[in-house]
Every structure is written in structure tokens, then in C-alpha cells.
Short mmCIF file of C-alpha atoms (C1' of nucleotides) in Angstrom, two decimals:
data_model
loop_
_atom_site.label_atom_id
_atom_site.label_comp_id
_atom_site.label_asym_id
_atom_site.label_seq_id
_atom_site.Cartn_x
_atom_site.Cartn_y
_atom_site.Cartn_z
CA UNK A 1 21.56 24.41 -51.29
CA UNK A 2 20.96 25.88 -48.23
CA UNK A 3 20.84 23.51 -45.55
CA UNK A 4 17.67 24.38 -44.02
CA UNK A 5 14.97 22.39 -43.50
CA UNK A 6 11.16 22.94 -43.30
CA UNK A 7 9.35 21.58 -40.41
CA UNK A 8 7.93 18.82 -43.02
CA UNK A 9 11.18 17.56 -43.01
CA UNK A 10 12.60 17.88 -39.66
CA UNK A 11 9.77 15.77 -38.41
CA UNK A 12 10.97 13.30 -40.91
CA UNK A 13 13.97 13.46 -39.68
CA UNK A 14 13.45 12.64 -36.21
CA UNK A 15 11.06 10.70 -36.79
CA UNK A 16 8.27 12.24 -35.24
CA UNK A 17 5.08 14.36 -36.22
CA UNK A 18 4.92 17.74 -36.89
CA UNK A 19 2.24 18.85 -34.87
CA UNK A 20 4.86 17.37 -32.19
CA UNK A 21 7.69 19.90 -33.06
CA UNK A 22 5.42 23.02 -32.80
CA UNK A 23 4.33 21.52 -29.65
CA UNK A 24 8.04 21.04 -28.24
CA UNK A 25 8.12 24.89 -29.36
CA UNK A 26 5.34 25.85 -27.33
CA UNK A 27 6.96 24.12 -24.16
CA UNK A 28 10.00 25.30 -24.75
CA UNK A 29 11.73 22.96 -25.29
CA UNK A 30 12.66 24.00 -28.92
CA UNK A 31 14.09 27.47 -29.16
CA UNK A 32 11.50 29.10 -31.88
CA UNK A 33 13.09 29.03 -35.43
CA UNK A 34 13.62 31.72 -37.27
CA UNK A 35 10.97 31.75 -40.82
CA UNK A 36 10.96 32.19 -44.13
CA UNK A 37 8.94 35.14 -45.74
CA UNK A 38 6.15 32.78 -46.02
CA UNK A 39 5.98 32.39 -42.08
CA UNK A 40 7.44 29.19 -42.61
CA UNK A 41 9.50 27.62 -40.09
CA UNK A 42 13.08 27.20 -41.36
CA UNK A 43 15.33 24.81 -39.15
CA UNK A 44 19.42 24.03 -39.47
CA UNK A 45 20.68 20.55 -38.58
CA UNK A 46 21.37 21.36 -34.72
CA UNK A 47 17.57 20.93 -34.67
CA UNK A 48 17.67 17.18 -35.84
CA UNK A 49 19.87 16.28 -32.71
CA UNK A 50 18.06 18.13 -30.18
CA UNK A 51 14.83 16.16 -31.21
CA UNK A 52 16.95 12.93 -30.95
CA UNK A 53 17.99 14.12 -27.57
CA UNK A 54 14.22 14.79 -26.45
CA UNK A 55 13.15 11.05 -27.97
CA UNK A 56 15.88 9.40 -25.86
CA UNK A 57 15.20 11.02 -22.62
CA UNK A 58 11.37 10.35 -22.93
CA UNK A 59 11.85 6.77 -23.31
CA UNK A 60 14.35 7.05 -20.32
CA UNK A 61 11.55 8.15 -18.19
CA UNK A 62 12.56 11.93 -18.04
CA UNK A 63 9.54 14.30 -18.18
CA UNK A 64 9.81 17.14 -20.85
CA UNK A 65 10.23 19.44 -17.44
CA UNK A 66 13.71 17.74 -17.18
CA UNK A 67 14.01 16.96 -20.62
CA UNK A 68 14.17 20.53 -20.99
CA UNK A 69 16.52 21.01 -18.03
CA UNK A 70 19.40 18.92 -19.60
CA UNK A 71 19.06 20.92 -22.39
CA UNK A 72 19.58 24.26 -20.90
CA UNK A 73 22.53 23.37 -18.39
CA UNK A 74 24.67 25.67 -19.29
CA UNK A 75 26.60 28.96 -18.04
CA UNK A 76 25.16 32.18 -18.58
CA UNK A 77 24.54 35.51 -17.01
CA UNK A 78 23.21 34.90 -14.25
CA UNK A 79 23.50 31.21 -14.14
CA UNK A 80 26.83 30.48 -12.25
CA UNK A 81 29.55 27.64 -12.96
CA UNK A 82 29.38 26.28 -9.79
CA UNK A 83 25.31 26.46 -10.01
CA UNK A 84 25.71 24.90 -13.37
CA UNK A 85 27.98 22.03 -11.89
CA UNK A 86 25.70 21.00 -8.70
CA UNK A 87 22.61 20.63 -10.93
CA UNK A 88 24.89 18.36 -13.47
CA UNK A 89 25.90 16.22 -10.18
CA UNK A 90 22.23 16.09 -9.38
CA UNK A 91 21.67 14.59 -12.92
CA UNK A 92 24.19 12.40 -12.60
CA UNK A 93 23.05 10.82 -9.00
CA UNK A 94 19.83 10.54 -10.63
CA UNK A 95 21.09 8.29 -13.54
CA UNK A 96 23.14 6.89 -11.63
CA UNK A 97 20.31 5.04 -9.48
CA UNK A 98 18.15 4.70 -12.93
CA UNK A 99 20.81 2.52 -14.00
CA UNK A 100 21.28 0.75 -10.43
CA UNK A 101 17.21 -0.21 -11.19
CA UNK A 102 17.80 -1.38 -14.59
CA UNK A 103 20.99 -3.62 -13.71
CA UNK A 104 18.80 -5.28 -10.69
CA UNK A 105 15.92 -5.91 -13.02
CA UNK A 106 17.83 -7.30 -15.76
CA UNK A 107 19.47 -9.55 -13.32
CA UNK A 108 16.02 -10.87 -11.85
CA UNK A 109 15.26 -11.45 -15.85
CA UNK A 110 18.07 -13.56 -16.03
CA UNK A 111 17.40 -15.13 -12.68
CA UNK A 112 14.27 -15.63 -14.38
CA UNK A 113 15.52 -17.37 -17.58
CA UNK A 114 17.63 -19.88 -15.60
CA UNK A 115 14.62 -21.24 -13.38
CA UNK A 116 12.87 -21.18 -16.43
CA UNK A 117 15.54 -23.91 -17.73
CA UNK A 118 15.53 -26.01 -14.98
CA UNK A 119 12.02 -26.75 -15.11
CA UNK A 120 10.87 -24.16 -12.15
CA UNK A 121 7.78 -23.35 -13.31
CA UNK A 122 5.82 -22.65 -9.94
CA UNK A 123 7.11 -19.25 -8.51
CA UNK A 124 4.06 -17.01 -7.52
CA UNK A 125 5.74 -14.22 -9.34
CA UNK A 126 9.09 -14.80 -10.33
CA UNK A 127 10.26 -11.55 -11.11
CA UNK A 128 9.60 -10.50 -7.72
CA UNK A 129 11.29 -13.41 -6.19
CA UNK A 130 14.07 -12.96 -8.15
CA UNK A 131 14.64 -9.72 -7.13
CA UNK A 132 15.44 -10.42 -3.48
CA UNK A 133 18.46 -11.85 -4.89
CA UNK B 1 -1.47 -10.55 14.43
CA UNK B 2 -2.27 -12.12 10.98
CA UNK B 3 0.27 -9.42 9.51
CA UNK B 4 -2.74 -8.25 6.69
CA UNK B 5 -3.07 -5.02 5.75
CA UNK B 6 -5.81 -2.46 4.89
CA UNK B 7 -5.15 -0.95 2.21
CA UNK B 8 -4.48 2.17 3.85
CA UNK B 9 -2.14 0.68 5.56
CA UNK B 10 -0.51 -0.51 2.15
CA UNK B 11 -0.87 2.31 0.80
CA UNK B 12 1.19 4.00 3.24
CA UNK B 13 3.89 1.23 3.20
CA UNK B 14 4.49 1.62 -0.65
CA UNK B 15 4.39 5.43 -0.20
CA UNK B 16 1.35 5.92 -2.68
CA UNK B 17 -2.27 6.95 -1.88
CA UNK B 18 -4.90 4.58 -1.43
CA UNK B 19 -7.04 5.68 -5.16
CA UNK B 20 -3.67 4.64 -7.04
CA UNK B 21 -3.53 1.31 -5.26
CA UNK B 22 -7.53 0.72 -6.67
CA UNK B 23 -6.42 2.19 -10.00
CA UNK B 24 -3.78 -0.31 -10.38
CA UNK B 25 -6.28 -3.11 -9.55
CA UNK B 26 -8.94 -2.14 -11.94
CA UNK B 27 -5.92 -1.59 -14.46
CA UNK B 28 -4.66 -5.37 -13.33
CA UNK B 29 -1.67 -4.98 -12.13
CA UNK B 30 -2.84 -5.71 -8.74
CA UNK B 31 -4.79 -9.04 -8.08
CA UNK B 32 -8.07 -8.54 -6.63
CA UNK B 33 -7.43 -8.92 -3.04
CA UNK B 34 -9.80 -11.35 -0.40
CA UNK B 35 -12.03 -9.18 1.30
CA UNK B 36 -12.96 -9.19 5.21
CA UNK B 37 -16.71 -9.93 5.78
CA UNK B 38 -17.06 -6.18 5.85
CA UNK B 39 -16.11 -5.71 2.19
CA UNK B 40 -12.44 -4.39 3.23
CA UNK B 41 -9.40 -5.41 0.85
CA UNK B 42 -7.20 -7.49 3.12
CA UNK B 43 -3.41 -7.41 1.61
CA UNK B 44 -0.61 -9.66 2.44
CA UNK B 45 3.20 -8.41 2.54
CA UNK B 46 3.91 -9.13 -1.01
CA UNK B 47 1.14 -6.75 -2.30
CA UNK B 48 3.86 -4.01 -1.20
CA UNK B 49 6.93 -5.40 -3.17
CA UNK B 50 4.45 -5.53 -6.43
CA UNK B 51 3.92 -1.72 -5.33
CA UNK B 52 7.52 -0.68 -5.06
CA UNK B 53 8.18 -2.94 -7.94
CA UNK B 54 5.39 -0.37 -10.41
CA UNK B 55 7.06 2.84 -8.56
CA UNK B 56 10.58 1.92 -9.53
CA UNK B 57 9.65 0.64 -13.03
CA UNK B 58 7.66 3.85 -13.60
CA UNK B 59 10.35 5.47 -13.19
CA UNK B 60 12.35 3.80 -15.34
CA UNK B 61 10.06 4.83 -18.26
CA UNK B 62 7.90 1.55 -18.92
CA UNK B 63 4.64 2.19 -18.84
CA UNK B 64 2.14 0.07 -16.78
CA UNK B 65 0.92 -1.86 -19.38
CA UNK B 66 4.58 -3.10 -19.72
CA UNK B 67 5.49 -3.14 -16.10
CA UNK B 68 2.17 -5.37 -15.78
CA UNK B 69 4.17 -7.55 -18.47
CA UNK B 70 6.74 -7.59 -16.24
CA UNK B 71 4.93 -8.55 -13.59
CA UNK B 72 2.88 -11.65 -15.64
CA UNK B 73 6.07 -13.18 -16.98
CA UNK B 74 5.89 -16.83 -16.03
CA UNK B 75 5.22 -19.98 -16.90
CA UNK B 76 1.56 -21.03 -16.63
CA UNK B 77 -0.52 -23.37 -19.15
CA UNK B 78 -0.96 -22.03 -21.94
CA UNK B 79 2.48 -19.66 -21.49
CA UNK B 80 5.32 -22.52 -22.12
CA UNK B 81 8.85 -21.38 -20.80
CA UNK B 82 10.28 -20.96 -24.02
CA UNK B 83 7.45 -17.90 -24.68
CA UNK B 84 8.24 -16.28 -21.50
CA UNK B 85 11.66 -16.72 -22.50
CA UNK B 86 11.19 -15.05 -25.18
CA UNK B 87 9.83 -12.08 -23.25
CA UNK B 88 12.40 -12.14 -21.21
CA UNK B 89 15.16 -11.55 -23.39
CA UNK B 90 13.35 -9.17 -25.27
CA UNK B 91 13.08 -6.93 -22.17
CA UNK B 92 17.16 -7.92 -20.95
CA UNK B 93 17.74 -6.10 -24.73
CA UNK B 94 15.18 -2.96 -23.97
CA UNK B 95 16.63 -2.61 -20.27
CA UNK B 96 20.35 -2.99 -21.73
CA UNK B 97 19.29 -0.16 -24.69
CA UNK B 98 18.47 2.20 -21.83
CA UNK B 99 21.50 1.33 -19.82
CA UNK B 100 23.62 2.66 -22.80
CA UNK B 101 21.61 5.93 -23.31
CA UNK B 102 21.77 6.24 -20.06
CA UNK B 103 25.51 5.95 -19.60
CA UNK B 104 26.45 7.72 -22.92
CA UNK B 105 23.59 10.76 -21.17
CA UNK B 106 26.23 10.63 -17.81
CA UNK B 107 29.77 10.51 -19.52
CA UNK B 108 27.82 14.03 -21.51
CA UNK B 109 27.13 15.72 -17.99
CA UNK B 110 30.76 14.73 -17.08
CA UNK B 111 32.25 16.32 -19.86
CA UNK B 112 30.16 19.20 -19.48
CA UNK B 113 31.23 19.56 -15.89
CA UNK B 114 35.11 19.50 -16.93
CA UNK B 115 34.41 22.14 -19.71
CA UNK B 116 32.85 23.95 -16.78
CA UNK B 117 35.97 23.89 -14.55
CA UNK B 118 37.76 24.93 -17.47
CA UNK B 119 36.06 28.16 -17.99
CA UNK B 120 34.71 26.90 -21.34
CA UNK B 121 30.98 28.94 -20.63
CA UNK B 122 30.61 29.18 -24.57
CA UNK B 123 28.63 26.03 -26.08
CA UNK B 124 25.53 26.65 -27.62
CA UNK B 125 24.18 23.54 -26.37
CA UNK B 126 26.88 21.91 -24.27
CA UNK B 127 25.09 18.65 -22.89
CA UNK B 128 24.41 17.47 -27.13
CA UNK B 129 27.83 18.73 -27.87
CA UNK B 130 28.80 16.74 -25.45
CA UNK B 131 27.09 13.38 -26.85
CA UNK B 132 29.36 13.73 -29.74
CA UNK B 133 31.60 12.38 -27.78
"C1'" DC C 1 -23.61 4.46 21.30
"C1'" DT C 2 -21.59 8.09 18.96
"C1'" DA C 3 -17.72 10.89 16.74
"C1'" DG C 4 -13.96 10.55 13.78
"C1'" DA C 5 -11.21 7.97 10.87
"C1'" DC C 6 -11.36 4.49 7.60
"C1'" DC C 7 -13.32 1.84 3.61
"C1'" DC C 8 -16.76 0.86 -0.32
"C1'" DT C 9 -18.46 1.95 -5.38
"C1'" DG C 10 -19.31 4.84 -8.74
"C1'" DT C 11 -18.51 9.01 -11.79
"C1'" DA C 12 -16.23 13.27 -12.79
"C1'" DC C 13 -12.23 15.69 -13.07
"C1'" DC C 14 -7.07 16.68 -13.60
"C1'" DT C 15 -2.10 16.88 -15.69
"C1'" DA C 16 1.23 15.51 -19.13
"C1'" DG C 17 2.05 14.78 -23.61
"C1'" DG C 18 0.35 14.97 -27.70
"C1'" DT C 19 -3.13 14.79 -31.99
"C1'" DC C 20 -6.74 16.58 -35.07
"C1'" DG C 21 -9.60 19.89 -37.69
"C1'" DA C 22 -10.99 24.28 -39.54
"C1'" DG C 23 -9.95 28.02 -42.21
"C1'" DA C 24 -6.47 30.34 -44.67
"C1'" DG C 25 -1.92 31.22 -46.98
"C1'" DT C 26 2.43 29.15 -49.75
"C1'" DC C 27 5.11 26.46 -52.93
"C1'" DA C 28 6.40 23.50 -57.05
"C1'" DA C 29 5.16 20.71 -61.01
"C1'" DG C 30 2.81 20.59 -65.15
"C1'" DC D 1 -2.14 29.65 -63.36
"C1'" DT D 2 -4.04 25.85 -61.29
"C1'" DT D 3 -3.79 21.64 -58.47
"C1'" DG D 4 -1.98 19.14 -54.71
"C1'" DA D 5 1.17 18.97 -51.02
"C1'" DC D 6 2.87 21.79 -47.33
"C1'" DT D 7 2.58 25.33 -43.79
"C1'" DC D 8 0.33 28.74 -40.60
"C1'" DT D 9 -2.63 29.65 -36.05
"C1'" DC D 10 -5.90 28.44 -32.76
"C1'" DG D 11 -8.91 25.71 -30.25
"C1'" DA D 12 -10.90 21.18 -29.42
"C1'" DC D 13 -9.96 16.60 -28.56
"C1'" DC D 14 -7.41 12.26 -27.06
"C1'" DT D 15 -4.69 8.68 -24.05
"C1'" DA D 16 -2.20 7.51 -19.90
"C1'" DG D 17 -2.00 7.78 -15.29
"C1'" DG D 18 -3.99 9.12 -11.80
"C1'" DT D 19 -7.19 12.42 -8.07
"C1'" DA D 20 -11.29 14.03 -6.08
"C1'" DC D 21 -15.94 14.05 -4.80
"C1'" DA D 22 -20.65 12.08 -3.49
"C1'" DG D 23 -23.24 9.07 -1.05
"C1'" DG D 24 -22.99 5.32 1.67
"C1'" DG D 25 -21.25 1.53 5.14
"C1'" DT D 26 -17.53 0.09 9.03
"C1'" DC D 27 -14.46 0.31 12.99
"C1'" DT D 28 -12.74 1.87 17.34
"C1'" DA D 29 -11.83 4.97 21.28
"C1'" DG D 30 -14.15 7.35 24.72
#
DNA sequence: CTAGACCCTGTACCTAGGTCGAGAGTCAAG
DNA sequence: CTTGACTCTCGACCTAGGTACAGGGTCTAG
């Protein structure tokens, strides 16, 4: 037992299709495996989370473009520390206001909920009045 | 000054061009707007809150056929408040999911900025080595 | 009353992110 | 040693979310 998987079952893993994976590959996002004698792709379990990784971000409204960013902060030769660091503070200002979004809209949803209770059924749209606080 | 806008003029308040705001209408998640005897759309104020409202949850990463769910939630006949309570919820427990991913994708970048300052320049894949907490 | 900027309705096209099919090779069970 | 599931590459196709004409009317400053 080897540890490796085919593509067949990485998919499976992540729970995605494989036509998806070889199209991650193609954008880079996915490093290129190394194969089997076959050809076959032959994948190790790093792979698994690094799919998870790419599922998460989509749904978080990162594009593969800085999907694939996150993935490759790190130090190298000729990618500095310091250069490193500023684009990780970037990141982080720009989840920080993500989350800012969410918290306001999840407040006007429970703004929402508690008209909703009292019988306020006549707001134009109350998810928009809600949100001016 | 009846305060009405073209919808150039909206367009240019909600920082989008003026195709997008009559894509969103044919996709309904703009009201058809009165008309001036000329055939213009004539907007009021609150067209460009629902505008900034589909830029920020676009961002987010709902897509417009939820952010138009977003917009609809109310009560209306036919719609009874506990439905759209319902909803409601339902999207309080998506937005909080993406809080969480969001937060756990931010403590990551932090990590990855200490290991930085550290001189640690050797992860494979620092920002999913940093997930594992 | 005319030039330039704006608006109208189509329809065609574009990018991102995938998905599908054809044609051919590989692997594992019986 | 064959049959069915899996994999390969490559190119065409698809959906979402817009953009860009084309061909025509409208508005306003000079």
C-alpha cells in the first residue's frame, strides 16, 4: 500500500469531477503530478487538502487568480520575506472587510427576523432597510 | 429637482456601467423602472442601495440568483413570515459558515507571517500548513 | 436647428470556470 | 485474454455574468 491515489479517486475525495482536477492543472493551480508508467496521474494526500483549500475559497468569492495566489505565498528565490509579508497583509485587509460585509448582512437578517415577529410585514425591501441600521 | 436619475446617472453613482444596470433588470434583480414620456428609465435613490447591495454581495461569493433571494425576502401574500423566516435563517447559517472559513483562512496568513519573521522560508505549502492549525 | 452626448432595443460577443465527447491506451476481475 | 471501468489528450461546448455593436430616437448647449 502505497498511498497514492489515481485521479479517479482524488476527485472522490474532494468531492469534485475529474475533468475539474486536470483543469485546476492546466491553470495552475495544481502543481502537475508526477505518473505512473501508464501516463497515469498518481497523487499523495497533500493533493486532497489543496483541493479542499480551492473549494473553500471559491465559495468565499475568491477567483482561481487569487485562489492560486494564497496558495503560492511563500518565500523563495527571488520572492522576498518582506514581499511575502505585505501581500499576506493585503489578504488579510481583504478578509477582513469580507467579513465586515457578512457580519452587517447577517445583522440586517436578523433585523429582518424580528420585524418579521412583530407583525411588520410592509417594508419595501426589508433587507435594505435593515441595513441602514 | 425631483432627485430621479437616468440611468447613467445611476450607473455612475453605484460605480457600474450602464449595460450591467439593464442586465440586472432583465435578470430581475432590478424592478422595471417608470419611464419618462421619452422612453428613458427614471430611477429613484433607492435603485442605488439595491446596486451597492449586488456589488458587495457579489463579492461575497453569492451569486445573483441568490443575492436576488436576498433581495425578495419578505413577507407578501402568498410568502407568510414564517417562510421568509425560514430563508432567513438559512442564509444567517450560510453567511456564519463563511465567516468561519474566512477567519480560520486569516489566523493561516497570520501564522504564515510569524513563520516568516522567523526565518522559517521552508514549507512546501505554508498557507494549508497553516490551516492545520 | 444642429452637433455631441445620452438613451432605446435587439443580437452578438467575451471571460471565467468548467463539462463533454471522440479516439485511443491501461488495469483488474473472471 | 477479454470485458468493463478507468485514464490519457485535445478540442468543442456550456453556464454565469456581463460587454459591445448596430441602428435608431432624445436632449441640450451653442
Amino acid at each position: 500500500m502505497e498511498n497514492t491515489l489515481s485521479i479517479g479517486q482524488l476527485a472522490a475525495a474532494a468531492g469534485i469531477e475529474v475533468t475539474a482536477v486536470r483543469f485546476y492543472e492546466r491553470k495552475g493551480l495544481l502543481t502537475a503530478p508526477p505518473r505512473r508508467a501508464s501516463g497515469y496521474r498518481s497523487y499523495d494526500q497533500a493533493a486532497v487538502q489543496r483541493l479542499h483549500f480551492i473549494r473553500q475559497a471559491k465559495q468565499l468569492g475568491f477567483s482561481l487568480a487569487e485562489t492560486a495566489e494564497l496558495l503560492e505565498l511563500r518565500v523563495r528565490p527571488g520572492r522576498t520575506c518582506s514581499k511575502v509579508k505585505g501581500q499576506a497583509v493585503q489578504k488579510i485587509a481583504d478578509i477582513e472587510q469580507k467579513v465586515k460585509q457578512l457580519k452587517r448582512f447577517e445583522r440586517a437578517l436578523r433585523v429582518l427576523i424580528a420585524q418579521c415577529a412583530q407583525g411588520k410585514t410592509d417594508g419595501e425591501c426589508p433587507i435594505l432597510d435593515a441595513l441602514e441600521h
